[in-house]
Amino acid sequence: MILCVLRKLKSRKTIINVVMLLLLVTTMHFSSTRHASADQPKKEMHALWAHPPAVGTTPEAIRKFVDQCKRANIDTIVILVKGAQGEIYWQSKRFPQAIAKGYEGFDFLGTLVKEAHAQGIRIDAWLCDFIEGPNGAAYREHPEWAQLNPDGTTTASEKLGQTRPYDYVWMCPARRPGYVDQWLIPMFEEVATNYQVDSVHHDYVRYPGDVAPDSYCFCDYCLAHIPQHAMLSYKTRPEERYRVKFAQPRIEANWWSDPTMLPGDWDKMDRREKADFILNGRTVPGGPPDMRYFFYEYRQHQIKRYVEELASHIRRLDRKVEISAAVFKNPILSSRFIGQHWNEWTPWIDIYMPMTYRSHFAGSFESYLDHLSETTARQIEWVNHERPIYAGIATTYLYREELTPIDDIRERINEMKNLPADDSKRRAEKARAIGESYALMKSHLAEVAPDAEKELGALIQAVTTNEGRGATPATLDSLAARMSKLRGDLPPGYFQPEKLTRAIEAARKAHPEGVAIFAAGNLAIEKLWPTLETAFKR
Ligand SMILES: [Zn+2]
């Protein structure tokens, strides 16, 4: 095309001029691209997850919170507007029955948006997607939308650890019409339409893999659609089954000769039998038990389909609203365990905030720092630099060594309260455990808060002395109350600032576009706001 233009030009001088001009434009373009990427490092972005109680419920409290964020150079407040029990924190016209108690008569979100924008801070509205409460409005009104396990019960029948009840009901991401199109997407739309939020934020955008990775969803809809998704039988001539010709010596190598893999009596099977076939069946008789591959594929597909649908609704609005997501640290493992293959979502997610929290790493603090750098670098590779990654760091979990003794002592106190007074052997065991846990924190506490240590030391002494014989209901209660006060209002320095600073530095080694901190309420309890102000100084 350039040649055509040149041929038409009459004088040689003009040709030289045009060539010079082309060269100039190319050089300018080249240098401006280089300028943006290499010469001038991009500003590191800072996000902070915040729960409404950490922000406050009066305009003054909200302004004070925003001021604090400004001092810490927070660019984006990721504010919870739909919690894990299904409660919402905006003045919803469509879902007034879901508004959280205490937020009915006050425009919390509107006030926060106004105050944040006045300070140049963006608001990202954070919704917990598929997790709901057993008493939440969605499950109350539509129990048929809940995910079911092979026994036909919801996630509320699961246990956390050995005994703790799991107080959540997860909703089915696949069913249509259902929770996704009748409840969740309309909620996102209402927030993005009625409030000047800058972005909306996915959380719990997955299956409930932390309690039961292989048990959901086997609701009636999914039992019908998992085989349909993989087309494990035909709709035409559904009753016919064909004999596979085992032409290849390796059993699974005969897979392609017949896709009617659903048992002929599928329709007569009950929920448990169907789930058992989906999880443990064989695609080729005599081959490996590989049917569950299609279960995982289906779940990934359902989550991805929802992410895509939400984006199409949000991007149809008459103003630009971005979409961000809190995701598990490794999208490849997550795709198998929770259907969260998030590196495949780059067309529909503008910013990723992987929760690369220490709670997802089993080793020491030092090993976490190395693994945080390594994992963040991999996350950037996984999304192929297509979208920004904000490294998600949770302050509380950094302090495993400092928190474990406090948590352990509180648990032992509770156990001791439930022991019969004459069970001296087990009371002595608990008293010894309390003493040992306290020994782990005593010197550090004495360093940062000598008075608190003296007070606490005396209460520990009263409970543990004489092999636990001093542990009366009164001494146990006083110790429990003091421990609870300590946990809720940690002395400055008990959580060493260096740990947070070093974690942020470790994430920075991978050059993520931003850092996201979890969460505002903890920063206050843990006295870490000043540390964040220093770490995020520009
Ligand atoms: Zn389902």
JSON list of N, CA and C and ligand atoms in Angstrom, two decimals, residues 146-148 172-175 207 217-223 298, ligand 1:
[
{"chain": "A", "resi": 146, "resn": "ALA", "atom": "N", "xyz": [-30.46, -24.45, 46.05]},
{"chain": "A", "resi": 146, "resn": "ALA", "atom": "CA", "xyz": [-29.25, -24.83, 46.80]},
{"chain": "A", "resi": 146, "resn": "ALA", "atom": "C", "xyz": [-28.53, -25.99, 46.13]},
{"chain": "A", "resi": 147, "resn": "GLN", "atom": "N", "xyz": [-27.21, -26.04, 46.30]},
{"chain": "A", "resi": 147, "resn": "GLN", "atom": "CA", "xyz": [-26.44, -27.20, 45.86]},
{"chain": "A", "resi": 147, "resn": "GLN", "atom": "C", "xyz": [-26.75, -28.38, 46.77]},
{"chain": "A", "resi": 148, "resn": "LEU", "atom": "N", "xyz": [-26.79, -29.57, 46.18]},
{"chain": "A", "resi": 148, "resn": "LEU", "atom": "CA", "xyz": [-27.04, -30.78, 46.96]},
{"chain": "A", "resi": 148, "resn": "LEU", "atom": "C", "xyz": [-25.89, -31.77, 46.76]},
{"chain": "A", "resi": 172, "resn": "CYS", "atom": "N", "xyz": [-26.55, -23.36, 43.68]},
{"chain": "A", "resi": 172, "resn": "CYS", "atom": "CA", "xyz": [-26.11, -24.02, 42.44]},
{"chain": "A", "resi": 172, "resn": "CYS", "atom": "C", "xyz": [-25.77, -22.99, 41.36]},
{"chain": "A", "resi": 173, "resn": "PRO", "atom": "N", "xyz": [-24.53, -23.03, 40.83]},
{"chain": "A", "resi": 173, "resn": "PRO", "atom": "CA", "xyz": [-24.13, -22.09, 39.79]},
{"chain": "A", "resi": 173, "resn": "PRO", "atom": "C", "xyz": [-24.68, -22.46, 38.42]},
{"chain": "A", "resi": 174, "resn": "ALA", "atom": "N", "xyz": [-25.22, -23.67, 38.27]},
{"chain": "A", "resi": 174, "resn": "ALA", "atom": "CA", "xyz": [-25.62, -24.15, 36.94]},
{"chain": "A", "resi": 174, "resn": "ALA", "atom": "C", "xyz": [-27.09, -23.89, 36.64]},
{"chain": "A", "resi": 175, "resn": "ARG", "atom": "N", "xyz": [-27.94, -24.10, 37.62]},
{"chain": "A", "resi": 175, "resn": "ARG", "atom": "CA", "xyz": [-29.39, -24.11, 37.40]},
{"chain": "A", "resi": 175, "resn": "ARG", "atom": "C", "xyz": [-29.92, -22.81, 36.78]},
{"chain": "A", "resi": 207, "resn": "TYR", "atom": "N", "xyz": [-16.94, -23.47, 43.61]},
{"chain": "A", "resi": 207, "resn": "TYR", "atom": "CA", "xyz": [-17.68, -24.49, 44.38]},
{"chain": "A", "resi": 207, "resn": "TYR", "atom": "C", "xyz": [-17.09, -24.56, 45.79]},
{"chain": "A", "resi": 217, "resn": "CYS", "atom": "N", "xyz": [-22.06, -30.30, 42.62]},
{"chain": "A", "resi": 217, "resn": "CYS", "atom": "CA", "xyz": [-23.47, -30.26, 42.95]},
{"chain": "A", "resi": 217, "resn": "CYS", "atom": "C", "xyz": [-24.16, -31.43, 42.26]},
{"chain": "A", "resi": 218, "resn": "PHE", "atom": "N", "xyz": [-24.97, -32.15, 43.03]},
{"chain": "A", "resi": 218, "resn": "PHE", "atom": "CA", "xyz": [-25.76, -33.25, 42.48]},
{"chain": "A", "resi": 218, "resn": "PHE", "atom": "C", "xyz": [-27.25, -32.96, 42.66]},
{"chain": "A", "resi": 219, "resn": "CYS", "atom": "N", "xyz": [-27.62, -31.69, 42.45]},
{"chain": "A", "resi": 219, "resn": "CYS", "atom": "CA", "xyz": [-29.05, -31.36, 42.47]},
{"chain": "A", "resi": 219, "resn": "CYS", "atom": "C", "xyz": [-29.69, -31.98, 41.22]},
{"chain": "A", "resi": 220, "resn": "ASP", "atom": "N", "xyz": [-31.01, -31.99, 41.15]},
{"chain": "A", "resi": 220, "resn": "ASP", "atom": "CA", "xyz": [-31.70, -32.63, 40.03]},
{"chain": "A", "resi": 220, "resn": "ASP", "atom": "C", "xyz": [-31.26, -32.03, 38.70]},
{"chain": "A", "resi": 221, "resn": "TYR", "atom": "N", "xyz": [-31.09, -30.70, 38.71]},
{"chain": "A", "resi": 221, "resn": "TYR", "atom": "CA", "xyz": [-30.69, -30.02, 37.48]},
{"chain": "A", "resi": 221, "resn": "TYR", "atom": "C", "xyz": [-29.32, -30.53, 37.03]},
{"chain": "A", "resi": 222, "resn": "CYS", "atom": "N", "xyz": [-28.37, -30.60, 37.96]},
{"chain": "A", "resi": 222, "resn": "CYS", "atom": "CA", "xyz": [-27.01, -31.00, 37.60]},
{"chain": "A", "resi": 222, "resn": "CYS", "atom": "C", "xyz": [-26.95, -32.48, 37.22]},
{"chain": "A", "resi": 223, "resn": "LEU", "atom": "N", "xyz": [-27.73, -33.32, 37.91]},
{"chain": "A", "resi": 223, "resn": "LEU", "atom": "CA", "xyz": [-27.73, -34.74, 37.55]},
{"chain": "A", "resi": 223, "resn": "LEU", "atom": "C", "xyz": [-28.19, -34.92, 36.10]},
{"chain": "A", "resi": 298, "resn": "TYR", "atom": "N", "xyz": [-17.49, -29.99, 33.93]},
{"chain": "A", "resi": 298, "resn": "TYR", "atom": "CA", "xyz": [-18.80, -29.34, 34.05]},
{"chain": "A", "resi": 298, "resn": "TYR", "atom": "C", "xyz": [-18.76, -28.20, 35.06]},
{"chain": "B", "resi": 1, "resn": "ZN", "atom": "ZN", "xyz": [-26.79, -28.12, 40.83]}
]
